Coordinates of N, CA and C in Angstrom, one line a residue:
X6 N -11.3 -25.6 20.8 CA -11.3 -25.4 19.3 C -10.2 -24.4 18.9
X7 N -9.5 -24.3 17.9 CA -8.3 -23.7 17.5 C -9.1 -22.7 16.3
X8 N -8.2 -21.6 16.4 CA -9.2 -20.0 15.4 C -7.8 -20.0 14.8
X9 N -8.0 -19.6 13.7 CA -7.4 -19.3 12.3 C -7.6 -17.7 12.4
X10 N -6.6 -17.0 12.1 CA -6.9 -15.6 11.4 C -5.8 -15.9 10.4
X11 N -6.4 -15.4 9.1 CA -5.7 -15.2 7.8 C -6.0 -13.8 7.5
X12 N -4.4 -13.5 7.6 CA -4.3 -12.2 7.0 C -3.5 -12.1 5.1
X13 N -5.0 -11.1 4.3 CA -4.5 -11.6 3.2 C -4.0 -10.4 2.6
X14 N -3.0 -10.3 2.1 CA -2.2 -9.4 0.9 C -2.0 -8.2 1.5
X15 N -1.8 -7.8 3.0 CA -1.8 -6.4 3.6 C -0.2 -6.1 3.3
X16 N -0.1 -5.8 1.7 CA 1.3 -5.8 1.7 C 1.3 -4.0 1.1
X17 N 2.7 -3.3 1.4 CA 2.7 -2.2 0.9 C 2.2 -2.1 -0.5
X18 N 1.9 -2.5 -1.5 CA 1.8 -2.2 -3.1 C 0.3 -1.6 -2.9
X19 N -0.9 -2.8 -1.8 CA -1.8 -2.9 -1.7 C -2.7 -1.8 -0.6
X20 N -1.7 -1.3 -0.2 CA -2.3 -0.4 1.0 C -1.7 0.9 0.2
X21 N -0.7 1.8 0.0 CA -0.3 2.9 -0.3 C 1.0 2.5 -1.5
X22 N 1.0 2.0 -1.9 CA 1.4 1.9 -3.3 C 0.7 1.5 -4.4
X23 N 1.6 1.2 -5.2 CA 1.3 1.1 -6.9 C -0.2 0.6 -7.0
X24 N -0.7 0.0 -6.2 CA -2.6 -0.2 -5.9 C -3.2 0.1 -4.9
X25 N -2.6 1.0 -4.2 CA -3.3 1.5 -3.1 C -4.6 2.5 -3.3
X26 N -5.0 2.2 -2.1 CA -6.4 3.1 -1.9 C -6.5 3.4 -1.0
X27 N -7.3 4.9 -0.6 CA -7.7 5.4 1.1 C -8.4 4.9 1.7
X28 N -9.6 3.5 1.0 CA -10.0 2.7 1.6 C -9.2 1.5 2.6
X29 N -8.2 1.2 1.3 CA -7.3 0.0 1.9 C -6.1 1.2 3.3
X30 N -6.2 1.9 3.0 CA -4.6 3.0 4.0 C -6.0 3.0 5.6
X31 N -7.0 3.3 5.3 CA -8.5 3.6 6.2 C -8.2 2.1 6.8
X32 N -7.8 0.9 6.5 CA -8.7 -0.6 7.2 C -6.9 -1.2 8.1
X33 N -6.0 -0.3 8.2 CA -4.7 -0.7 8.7 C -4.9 -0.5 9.9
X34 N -5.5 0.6 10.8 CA -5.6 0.2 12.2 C -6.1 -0.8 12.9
X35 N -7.6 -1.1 11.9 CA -8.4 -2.2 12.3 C -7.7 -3.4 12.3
X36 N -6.8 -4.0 10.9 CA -6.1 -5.1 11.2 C -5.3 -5.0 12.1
X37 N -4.8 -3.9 12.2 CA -3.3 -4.1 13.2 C -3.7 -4.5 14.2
X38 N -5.2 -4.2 15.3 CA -6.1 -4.2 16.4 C -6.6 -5.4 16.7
X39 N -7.1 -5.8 15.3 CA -7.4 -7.4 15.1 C -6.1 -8.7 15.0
X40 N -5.1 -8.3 14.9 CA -4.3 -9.2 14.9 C -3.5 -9.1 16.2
X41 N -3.6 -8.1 16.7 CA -3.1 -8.0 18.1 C -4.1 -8.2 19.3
X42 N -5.4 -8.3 18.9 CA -6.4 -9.0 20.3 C -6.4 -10.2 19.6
X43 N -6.3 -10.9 18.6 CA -5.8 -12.3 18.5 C -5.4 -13.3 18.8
X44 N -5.7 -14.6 19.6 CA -5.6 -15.2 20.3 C -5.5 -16.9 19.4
X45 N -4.2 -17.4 18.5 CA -4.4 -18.6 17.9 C -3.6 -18.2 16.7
X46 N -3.6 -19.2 15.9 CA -2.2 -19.5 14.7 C -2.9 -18.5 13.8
X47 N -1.8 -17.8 12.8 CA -1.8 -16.7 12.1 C -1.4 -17.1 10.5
X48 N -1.7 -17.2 9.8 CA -1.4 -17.0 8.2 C -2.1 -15.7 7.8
X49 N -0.4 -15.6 6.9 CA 0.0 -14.1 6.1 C 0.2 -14.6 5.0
X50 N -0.6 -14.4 3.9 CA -0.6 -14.5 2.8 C 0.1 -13.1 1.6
X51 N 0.9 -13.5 1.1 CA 2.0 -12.6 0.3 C 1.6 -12.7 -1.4
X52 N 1.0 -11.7 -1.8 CA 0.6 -12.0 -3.4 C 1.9 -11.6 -3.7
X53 N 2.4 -12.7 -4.3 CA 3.8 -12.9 -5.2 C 3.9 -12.7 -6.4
X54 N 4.6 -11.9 -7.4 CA 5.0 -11.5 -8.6 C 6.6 -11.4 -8.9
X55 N 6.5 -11.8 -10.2 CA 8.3 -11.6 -10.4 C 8.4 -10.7 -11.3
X56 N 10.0 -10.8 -12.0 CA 10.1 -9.4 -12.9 C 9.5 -10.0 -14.2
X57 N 8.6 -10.7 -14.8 CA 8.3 -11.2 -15.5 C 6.6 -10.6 -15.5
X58 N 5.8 -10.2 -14.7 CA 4.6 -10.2 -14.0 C 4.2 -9.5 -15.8
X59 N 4.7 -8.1 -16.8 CA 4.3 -7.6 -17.8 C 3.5 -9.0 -18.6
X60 N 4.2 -10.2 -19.0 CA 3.9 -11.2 -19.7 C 3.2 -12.0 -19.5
X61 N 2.7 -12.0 -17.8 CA 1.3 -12.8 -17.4 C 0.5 -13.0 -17.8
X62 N -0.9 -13.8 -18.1 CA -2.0 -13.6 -18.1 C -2.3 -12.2 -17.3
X63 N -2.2 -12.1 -15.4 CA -2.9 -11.1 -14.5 C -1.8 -10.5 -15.3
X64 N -0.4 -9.8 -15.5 CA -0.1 -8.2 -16.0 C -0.6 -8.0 -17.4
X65 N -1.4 -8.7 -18.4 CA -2.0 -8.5 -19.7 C -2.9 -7.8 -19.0
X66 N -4.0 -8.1 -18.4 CA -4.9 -7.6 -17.7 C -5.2 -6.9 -16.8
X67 N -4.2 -6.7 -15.7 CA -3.7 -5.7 -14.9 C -2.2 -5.3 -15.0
X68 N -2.2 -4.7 -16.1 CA -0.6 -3.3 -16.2 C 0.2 -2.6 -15.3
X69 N -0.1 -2.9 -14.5 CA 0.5 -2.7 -13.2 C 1.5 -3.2 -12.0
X70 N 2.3 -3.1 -12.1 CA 3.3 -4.5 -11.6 C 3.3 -4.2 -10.6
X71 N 3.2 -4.7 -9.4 CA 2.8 -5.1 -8.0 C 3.6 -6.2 -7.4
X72 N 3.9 -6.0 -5.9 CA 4.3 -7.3 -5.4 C 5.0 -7.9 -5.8
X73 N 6.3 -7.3 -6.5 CA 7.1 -8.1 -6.8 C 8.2 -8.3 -6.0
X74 N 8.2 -10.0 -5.9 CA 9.1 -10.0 -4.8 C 10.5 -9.6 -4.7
X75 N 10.6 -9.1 -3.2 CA 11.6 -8.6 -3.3 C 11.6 -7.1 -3.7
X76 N 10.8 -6.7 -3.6 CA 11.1 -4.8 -3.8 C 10.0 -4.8 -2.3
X77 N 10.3 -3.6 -2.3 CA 9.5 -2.8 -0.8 C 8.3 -3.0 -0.9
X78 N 7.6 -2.7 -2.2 CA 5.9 -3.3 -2.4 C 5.1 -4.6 -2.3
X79 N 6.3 -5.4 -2.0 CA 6.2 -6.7 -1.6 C 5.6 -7.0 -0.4
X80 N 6.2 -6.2 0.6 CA 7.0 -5.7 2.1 C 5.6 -6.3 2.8
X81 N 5.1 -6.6 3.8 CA 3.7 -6.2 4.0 C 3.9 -4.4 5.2
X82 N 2.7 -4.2 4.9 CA 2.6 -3.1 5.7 C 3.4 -2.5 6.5
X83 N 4.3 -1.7 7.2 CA 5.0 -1.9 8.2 C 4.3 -1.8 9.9
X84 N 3.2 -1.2 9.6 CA 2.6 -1.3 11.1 C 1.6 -2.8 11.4
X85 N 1.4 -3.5 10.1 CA 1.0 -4.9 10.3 C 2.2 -5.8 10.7
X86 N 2.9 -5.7 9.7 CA 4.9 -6.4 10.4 C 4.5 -6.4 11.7
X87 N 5.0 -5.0 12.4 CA 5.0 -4.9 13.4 C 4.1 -5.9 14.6
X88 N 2.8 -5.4 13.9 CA 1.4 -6.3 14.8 C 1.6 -7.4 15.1
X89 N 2.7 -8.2 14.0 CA 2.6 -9.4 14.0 C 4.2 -10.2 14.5
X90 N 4.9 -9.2 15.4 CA 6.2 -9.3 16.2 C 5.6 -10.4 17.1
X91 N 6.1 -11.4 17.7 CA 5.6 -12.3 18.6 C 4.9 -12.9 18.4
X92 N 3.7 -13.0 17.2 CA 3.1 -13.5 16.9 C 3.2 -14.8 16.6
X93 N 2.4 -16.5 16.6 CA 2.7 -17.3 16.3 C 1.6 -17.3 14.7
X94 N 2.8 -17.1 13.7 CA 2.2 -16.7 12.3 C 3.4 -17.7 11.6
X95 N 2.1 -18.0 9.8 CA 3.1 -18.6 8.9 C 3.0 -18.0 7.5
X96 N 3.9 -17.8 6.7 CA 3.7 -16.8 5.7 C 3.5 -18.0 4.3
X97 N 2.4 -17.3 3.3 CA 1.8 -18.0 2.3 C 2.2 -17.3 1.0
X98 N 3.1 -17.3 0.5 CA 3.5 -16.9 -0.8 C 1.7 -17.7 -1.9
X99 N 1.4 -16.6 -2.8 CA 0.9 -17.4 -3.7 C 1.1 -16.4 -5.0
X100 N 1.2 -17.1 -6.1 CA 1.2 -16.7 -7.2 C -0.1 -16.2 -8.1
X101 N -1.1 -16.2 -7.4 CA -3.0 -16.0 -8.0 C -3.4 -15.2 -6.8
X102 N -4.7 -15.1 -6.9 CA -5.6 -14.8 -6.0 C -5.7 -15.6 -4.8
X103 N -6.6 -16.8 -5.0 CA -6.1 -17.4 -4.0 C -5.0 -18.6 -4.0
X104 N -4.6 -18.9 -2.5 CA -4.1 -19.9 -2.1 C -4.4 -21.2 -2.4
X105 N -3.7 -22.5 -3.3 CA -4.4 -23.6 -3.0 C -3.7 -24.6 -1.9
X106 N -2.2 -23.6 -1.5 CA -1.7 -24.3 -0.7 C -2.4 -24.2 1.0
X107 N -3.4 -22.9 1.2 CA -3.2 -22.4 2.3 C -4.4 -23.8 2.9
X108 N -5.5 -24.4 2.8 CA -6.1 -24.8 3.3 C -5.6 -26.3 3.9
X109 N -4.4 -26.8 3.1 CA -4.1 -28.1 3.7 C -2.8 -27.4 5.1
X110 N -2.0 -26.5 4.5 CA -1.5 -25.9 6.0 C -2.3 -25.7 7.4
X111 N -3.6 -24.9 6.9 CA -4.3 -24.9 8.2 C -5.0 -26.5 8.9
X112 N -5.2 -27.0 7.7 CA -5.6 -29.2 8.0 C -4.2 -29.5 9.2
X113 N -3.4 -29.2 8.2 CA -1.7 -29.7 9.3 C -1.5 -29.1 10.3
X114 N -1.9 -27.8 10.8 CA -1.8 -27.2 12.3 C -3.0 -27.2 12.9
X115 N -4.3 -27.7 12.3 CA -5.4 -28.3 13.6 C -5.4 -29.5 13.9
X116 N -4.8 -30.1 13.1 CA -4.4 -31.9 13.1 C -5.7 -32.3 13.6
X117 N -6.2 -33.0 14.5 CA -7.2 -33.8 14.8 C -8.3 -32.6 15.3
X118 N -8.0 -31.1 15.7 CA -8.8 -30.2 16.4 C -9.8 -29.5 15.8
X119 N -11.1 -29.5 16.2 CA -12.0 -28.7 15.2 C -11.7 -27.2 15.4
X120 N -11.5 -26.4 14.4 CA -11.2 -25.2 13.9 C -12.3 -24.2 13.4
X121 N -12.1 -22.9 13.6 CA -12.9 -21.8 12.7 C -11.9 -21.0 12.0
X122 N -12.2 -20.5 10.9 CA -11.6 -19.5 10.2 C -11.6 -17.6 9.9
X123 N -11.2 -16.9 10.3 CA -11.5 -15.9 10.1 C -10.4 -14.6 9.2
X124 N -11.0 -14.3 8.1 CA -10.0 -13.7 7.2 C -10.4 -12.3 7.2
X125 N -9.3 -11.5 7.0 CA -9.1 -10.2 6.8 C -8.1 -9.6 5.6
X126 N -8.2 -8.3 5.3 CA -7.3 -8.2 4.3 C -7.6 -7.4 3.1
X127 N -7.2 -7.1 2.1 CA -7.0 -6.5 0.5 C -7.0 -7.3 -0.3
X128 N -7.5 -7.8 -1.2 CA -8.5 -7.0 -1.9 C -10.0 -7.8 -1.7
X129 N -10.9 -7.2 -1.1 CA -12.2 -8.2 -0.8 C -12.7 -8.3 -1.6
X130 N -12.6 -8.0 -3.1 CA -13.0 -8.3 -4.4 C -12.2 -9.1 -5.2
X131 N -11.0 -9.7 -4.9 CA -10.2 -10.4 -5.6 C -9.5 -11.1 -4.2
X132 N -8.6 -10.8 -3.9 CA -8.3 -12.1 -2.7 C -8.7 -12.8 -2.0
X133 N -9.1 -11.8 -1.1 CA -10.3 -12.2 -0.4 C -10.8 -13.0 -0.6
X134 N -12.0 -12.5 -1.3 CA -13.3 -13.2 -1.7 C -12.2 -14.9 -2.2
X135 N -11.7 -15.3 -3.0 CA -11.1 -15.8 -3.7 C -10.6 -16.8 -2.6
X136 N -10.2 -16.5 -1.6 CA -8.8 -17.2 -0.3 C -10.1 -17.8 0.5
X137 N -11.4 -17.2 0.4 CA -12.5 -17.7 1.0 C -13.2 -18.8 0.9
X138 N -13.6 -18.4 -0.4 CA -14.2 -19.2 -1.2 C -13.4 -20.7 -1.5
X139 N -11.9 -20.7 -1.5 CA -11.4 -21.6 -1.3 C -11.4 -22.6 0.0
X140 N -11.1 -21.8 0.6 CA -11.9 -22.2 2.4 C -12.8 -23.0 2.4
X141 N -13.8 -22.3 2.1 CA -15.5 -22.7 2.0 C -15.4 -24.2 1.6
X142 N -14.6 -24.0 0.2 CA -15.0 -25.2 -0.9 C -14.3 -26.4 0.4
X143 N -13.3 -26.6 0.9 CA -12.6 -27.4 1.4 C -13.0 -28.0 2.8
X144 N -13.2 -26.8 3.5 CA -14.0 -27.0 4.9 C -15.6 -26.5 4.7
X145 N -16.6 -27.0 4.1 CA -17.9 -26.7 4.1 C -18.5 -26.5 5.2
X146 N -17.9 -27.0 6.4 CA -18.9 -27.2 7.7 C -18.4 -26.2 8.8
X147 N -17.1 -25.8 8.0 CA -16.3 -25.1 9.2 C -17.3 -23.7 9.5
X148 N -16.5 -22.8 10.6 CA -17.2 -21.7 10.3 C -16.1 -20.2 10.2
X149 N -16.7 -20.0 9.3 CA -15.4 -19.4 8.2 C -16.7 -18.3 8.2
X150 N -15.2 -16.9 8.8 CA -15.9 -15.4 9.4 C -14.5 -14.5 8.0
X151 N -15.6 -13.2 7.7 CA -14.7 -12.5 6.9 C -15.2 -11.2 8.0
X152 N -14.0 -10.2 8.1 CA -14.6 -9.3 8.8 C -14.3 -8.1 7.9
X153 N -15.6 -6.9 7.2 CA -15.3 -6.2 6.6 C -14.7 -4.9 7.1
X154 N -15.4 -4.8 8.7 CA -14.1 -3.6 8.8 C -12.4 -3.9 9.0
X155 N -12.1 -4.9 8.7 CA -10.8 -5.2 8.1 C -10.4 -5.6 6.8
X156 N -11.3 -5.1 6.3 CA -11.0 -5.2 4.5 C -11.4 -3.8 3.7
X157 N -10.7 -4.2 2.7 CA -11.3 -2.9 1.4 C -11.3 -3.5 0.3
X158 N -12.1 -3.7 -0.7 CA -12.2 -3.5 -1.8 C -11.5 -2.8 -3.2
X159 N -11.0 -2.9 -4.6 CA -10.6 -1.9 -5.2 C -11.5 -0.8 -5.4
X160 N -12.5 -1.1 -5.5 CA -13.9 0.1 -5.0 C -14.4 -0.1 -3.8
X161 N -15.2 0.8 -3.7 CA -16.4 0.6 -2.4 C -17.2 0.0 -2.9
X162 N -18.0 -0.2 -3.8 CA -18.9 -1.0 -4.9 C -18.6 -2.6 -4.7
X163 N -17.5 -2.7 -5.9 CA -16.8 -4.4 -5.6 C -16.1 -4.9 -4.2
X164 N -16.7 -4.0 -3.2 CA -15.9 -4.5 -2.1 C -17.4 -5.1 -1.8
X165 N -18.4 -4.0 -1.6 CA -20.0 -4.6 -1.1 C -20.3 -5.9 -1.9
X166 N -19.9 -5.6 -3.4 CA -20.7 -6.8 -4.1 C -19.7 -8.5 -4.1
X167 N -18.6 -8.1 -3.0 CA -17.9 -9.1 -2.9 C -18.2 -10.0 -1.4
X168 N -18.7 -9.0 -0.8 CA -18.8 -9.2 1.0 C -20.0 -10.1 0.4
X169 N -21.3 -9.7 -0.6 CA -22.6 -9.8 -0.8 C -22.2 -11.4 -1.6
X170 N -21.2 -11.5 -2.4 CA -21.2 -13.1 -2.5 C -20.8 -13.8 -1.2
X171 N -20.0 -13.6 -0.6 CA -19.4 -14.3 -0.2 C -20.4 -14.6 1.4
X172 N -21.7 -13.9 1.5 CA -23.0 -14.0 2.2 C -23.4 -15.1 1.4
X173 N -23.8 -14.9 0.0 CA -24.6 -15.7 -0.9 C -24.3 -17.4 -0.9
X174 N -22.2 -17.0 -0.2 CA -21.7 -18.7 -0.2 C -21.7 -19.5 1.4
X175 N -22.6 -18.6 2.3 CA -22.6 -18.9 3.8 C -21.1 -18.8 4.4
X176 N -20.8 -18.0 4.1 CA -19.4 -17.2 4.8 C -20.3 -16.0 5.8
X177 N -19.8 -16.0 6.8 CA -20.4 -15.0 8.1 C -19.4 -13.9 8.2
X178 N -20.4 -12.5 7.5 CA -19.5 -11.3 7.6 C -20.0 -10.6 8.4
X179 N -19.1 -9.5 9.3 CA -19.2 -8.9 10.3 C -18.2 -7.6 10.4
X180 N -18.9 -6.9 11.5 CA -17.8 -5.9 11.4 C -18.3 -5.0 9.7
X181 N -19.8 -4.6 9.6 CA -19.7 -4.0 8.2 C -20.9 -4.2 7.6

């Protein structure tokens, strides 16, 4: 069977910049640990913004420019980079929350092999949950793991009440 780890948005904006939190700066050793005892194909997912992001729908509603590609907040973490030196990984630009490209990539690298999924990452109330849930929808039968001590929330609050859907959608959370 072939394992999936999806790493979502561990990018500098999201850990110690312009939206960072000491929850998200607190969940970077765990990933780093988790992607380094990791054993099987890797997607890095990159929340992408341009210089345009003010006139969005998401910057009407979040003011905050983030992830724009190509500046250092883009970057992903530097000690996740690192983790992921040697790594057999593929990187997922998306312009939303979730991916709708990421689930047929993972179809194309199990080709005929049954697979599990397991995601980590920022924001477990907006990515996350979101990159999951899309999962879920596509592979219903799979078995698709979110691990919370590799995630944070923009709260501690909407991190729980995100882990708590995404229980509610038969996603297996652990670690939390």
């Amino acid at each position: 069977m072939k394992k999936f780890l999806v790493v979502v948005d561990m990018q500098k904006d999201f850990v110690d910049g312009a939206l960072g939190t000491a929850e998200a700066v607190a969940i970077v050793p765990n990933v780093v640990k988790k992607i380094n005892e990791f054993e099987g194909d890797i997607f890095v997912t990159y929340d992408t913004h341009f210089d345009n992001y003010m006139d969005t729908s998401e910057g009407k509603k979040l003011p905050v420019p983030h992830c724009i590609k190509g500046t250092e907040g883009w970057n992903l973490d530097a000690r996740v980079a690192e983790a992921l030196n040697g790594k057999n990984y593929k990187e997922v630009e998306k312009i939303t929350f979730g991916s709708v490209d990421l689930p047929g990539m993972i179809y194309n690298t199990a080709k005929d092999e049954d697979f599990s999924i397991e995601l980590v990452g920022l924001c477990t109330d907006i990515c996350v949950v979101s990159n999951t849930l899309i999962l879920k929808a596509n592979y219903p039968e799979k078995d698709i793991t979110v691990d919370a001590s590799c995630c944070a929330g923009v709260t501690p609050e909407s991190h729980s009440a995100a882990l708590t859907t995404m229980k509610m959608c038969q996603i297996n959370v652990i670690g939390g």
